[in-house]
Backbone as JSON, one array per atom type, in Angstrom:
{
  "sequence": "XXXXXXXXXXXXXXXXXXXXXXXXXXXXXXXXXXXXXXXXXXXXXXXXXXXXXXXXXXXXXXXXXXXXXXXXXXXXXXXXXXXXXXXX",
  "N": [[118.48, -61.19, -88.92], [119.21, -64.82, -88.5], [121.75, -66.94, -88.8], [122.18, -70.17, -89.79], [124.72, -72.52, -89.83], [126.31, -75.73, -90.67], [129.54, -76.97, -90.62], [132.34, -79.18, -92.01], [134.72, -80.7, -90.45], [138.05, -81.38, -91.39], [140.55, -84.07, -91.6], [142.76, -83.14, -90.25], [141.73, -81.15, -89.01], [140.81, -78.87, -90.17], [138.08, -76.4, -91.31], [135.8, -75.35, -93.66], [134.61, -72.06, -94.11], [131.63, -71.28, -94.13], [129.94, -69.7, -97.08], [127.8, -67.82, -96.75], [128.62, -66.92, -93.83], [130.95, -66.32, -94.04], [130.48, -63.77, -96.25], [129.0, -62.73, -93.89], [131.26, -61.58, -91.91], [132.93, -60.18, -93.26], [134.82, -61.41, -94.22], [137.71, -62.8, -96.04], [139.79, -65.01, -98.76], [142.64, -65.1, -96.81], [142.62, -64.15, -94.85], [142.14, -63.87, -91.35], [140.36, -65.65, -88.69], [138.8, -65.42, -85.51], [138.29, -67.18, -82.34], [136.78, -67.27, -79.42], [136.01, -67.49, -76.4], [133.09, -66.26, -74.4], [131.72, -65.46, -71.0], [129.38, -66.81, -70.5], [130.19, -69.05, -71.45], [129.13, -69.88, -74.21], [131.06, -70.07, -77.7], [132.37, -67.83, -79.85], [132.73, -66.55, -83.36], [134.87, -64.77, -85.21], [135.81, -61.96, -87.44], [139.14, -61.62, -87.29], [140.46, -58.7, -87.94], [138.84, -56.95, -87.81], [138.02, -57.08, -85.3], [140.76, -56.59, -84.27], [140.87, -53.68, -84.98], [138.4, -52.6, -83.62], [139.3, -53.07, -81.49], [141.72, -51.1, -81.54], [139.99, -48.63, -81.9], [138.91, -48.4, -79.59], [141.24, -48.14, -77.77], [142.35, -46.24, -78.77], [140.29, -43.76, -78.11], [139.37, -40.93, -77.11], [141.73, -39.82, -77.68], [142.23, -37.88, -79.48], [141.19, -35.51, -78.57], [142.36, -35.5, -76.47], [144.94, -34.18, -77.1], [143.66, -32.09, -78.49], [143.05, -31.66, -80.92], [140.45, -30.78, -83.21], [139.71, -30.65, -86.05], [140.23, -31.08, -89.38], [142.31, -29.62, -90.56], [143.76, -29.23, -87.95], [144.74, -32.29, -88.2], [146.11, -32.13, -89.99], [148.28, -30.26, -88.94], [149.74, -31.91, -87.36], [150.31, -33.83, -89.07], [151.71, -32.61, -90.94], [154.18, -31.75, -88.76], [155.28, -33.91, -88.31], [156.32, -35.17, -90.56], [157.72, -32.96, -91.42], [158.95, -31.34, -89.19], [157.55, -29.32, -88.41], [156.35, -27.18, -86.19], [152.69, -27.26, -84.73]],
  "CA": [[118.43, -62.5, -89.53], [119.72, -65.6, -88.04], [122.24, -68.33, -89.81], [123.01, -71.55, -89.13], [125.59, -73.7, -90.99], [127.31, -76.92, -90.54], [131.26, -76.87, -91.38], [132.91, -80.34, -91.37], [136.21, -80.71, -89.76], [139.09, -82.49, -91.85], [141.43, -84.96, -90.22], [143.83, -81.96, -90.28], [141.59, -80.29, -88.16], [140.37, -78.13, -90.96], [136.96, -76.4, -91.46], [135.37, -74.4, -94.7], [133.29, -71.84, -93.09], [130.22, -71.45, -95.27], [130.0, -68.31, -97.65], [127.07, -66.74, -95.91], [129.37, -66.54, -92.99], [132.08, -65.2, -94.45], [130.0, -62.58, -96.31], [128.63, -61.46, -93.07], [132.02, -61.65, -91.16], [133.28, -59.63, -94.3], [136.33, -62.41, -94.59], [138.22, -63.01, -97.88], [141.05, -65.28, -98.68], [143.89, -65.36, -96.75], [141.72, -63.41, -93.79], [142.03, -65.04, -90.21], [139.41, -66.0, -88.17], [139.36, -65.17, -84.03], [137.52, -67.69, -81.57], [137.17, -67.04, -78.34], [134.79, -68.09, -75.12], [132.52, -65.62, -73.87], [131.85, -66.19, -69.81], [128.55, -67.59, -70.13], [130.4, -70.36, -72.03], [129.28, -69.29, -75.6], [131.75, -69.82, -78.23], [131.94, -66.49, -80.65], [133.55, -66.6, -84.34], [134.58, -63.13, -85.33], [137.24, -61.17, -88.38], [140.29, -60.9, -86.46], [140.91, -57.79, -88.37], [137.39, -56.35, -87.36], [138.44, -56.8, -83.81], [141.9, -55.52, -83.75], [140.3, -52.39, -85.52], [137.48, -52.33, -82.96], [140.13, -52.19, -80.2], [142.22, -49.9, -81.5], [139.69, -47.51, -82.0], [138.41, -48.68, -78.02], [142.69, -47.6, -76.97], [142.02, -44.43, -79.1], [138.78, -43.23, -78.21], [139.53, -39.37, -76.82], [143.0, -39.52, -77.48], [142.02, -36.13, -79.98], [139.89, -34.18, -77.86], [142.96, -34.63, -75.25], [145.12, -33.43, -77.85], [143.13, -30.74, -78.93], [142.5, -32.08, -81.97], [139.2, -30.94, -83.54], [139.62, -30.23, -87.05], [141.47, -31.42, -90.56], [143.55, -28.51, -90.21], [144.84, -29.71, -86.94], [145.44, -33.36, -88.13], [146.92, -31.81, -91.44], [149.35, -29.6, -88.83], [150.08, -33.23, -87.19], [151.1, -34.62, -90.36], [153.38, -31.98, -91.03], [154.76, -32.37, -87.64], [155.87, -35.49, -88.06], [156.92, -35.16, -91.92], [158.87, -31.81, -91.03], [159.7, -31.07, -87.93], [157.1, -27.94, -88.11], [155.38, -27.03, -85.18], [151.76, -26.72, -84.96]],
  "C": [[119.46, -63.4, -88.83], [120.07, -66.74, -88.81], [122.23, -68.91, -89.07], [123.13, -72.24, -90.45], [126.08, -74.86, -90.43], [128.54, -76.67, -91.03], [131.59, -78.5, -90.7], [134.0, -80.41, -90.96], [136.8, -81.89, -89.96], [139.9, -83.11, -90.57], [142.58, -83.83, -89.48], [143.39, -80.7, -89.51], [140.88, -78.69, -88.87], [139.09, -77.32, -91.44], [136.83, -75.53, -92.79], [134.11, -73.91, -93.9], [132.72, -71.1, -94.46], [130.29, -69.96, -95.61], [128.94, -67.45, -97.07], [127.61, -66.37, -95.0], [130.33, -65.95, -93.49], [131.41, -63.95, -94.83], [129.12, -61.68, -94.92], [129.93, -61.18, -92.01], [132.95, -60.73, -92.3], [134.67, -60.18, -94.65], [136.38, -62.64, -96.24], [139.69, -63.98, -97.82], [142.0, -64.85, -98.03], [143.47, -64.55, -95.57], [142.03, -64.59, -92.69], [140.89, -64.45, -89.82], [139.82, -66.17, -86.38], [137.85, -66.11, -83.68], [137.54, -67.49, -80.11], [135.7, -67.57, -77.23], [134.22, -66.8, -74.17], [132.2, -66.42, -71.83], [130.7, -66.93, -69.73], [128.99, -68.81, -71.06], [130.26, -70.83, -73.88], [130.66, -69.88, -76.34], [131.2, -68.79, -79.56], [132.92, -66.87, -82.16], [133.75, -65.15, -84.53], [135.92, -62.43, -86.44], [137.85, -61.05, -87.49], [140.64, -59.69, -87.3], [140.25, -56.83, -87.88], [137.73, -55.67, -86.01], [139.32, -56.34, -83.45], [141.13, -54.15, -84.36], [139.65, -51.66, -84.35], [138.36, -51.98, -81.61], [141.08, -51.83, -80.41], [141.74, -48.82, -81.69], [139.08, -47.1, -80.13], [139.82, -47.39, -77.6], [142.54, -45.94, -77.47], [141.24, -43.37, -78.54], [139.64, -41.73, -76.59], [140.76, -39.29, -76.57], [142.87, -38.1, -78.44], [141.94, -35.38, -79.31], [141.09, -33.85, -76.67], [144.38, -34.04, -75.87], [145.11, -32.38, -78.52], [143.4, -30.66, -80.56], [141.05, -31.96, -82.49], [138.87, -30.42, -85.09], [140.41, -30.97, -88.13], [142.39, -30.83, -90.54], [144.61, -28.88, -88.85], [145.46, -31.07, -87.3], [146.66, -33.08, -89.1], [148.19, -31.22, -90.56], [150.55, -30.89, -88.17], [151.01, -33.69, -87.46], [152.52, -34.05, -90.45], [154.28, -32.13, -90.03], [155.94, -33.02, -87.94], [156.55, -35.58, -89.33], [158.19, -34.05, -91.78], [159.13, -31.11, -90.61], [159.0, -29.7, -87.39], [156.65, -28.34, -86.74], [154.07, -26.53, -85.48], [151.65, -25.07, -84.45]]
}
């Protein structure tokens, strides 16, 4: 499905972005909002929360596996680790 809204822009530079957008951008009070310029010139709206998420799971992605991380039991020995000083 495809929106389209209008938002007006106060003197202050201000916009209300329309509740169908927010509910699909899953924003809530006090939530920022990331803009940015794709190269074909595009402009994108997007949760800045969404996106740091999305690339920290990007920076993550097989930091386990080179760990040797493949279980609860290993994150659980982790935890302890780091809580008290065990060794896995």
């Amino acid at each position: 499905m495809i929106f389209m809204n209008l938002a007006k822009i106060s003197a202050n530079g201000q916009i209300t972005v329309p509740v169908e957008i927010r509910r699909l951008l899953g924003l809530k009070s006090g939530d920022k909002i990331l803009f940015f310029q794709k190269q074909d010139g595009e402009i994108v709206v997007s949760n800045a929360s969404s996106q740091a998420i999305r690339k920290a799971q990007s920076a993550f992605a097989g930091a386990a596996e080179a760990m040797g991380v493949t279980s609860e039991d290993d994150i659980q020995a982790l935890v302890d680790e780091v809580r008290y000083g065990k060794e896995r």
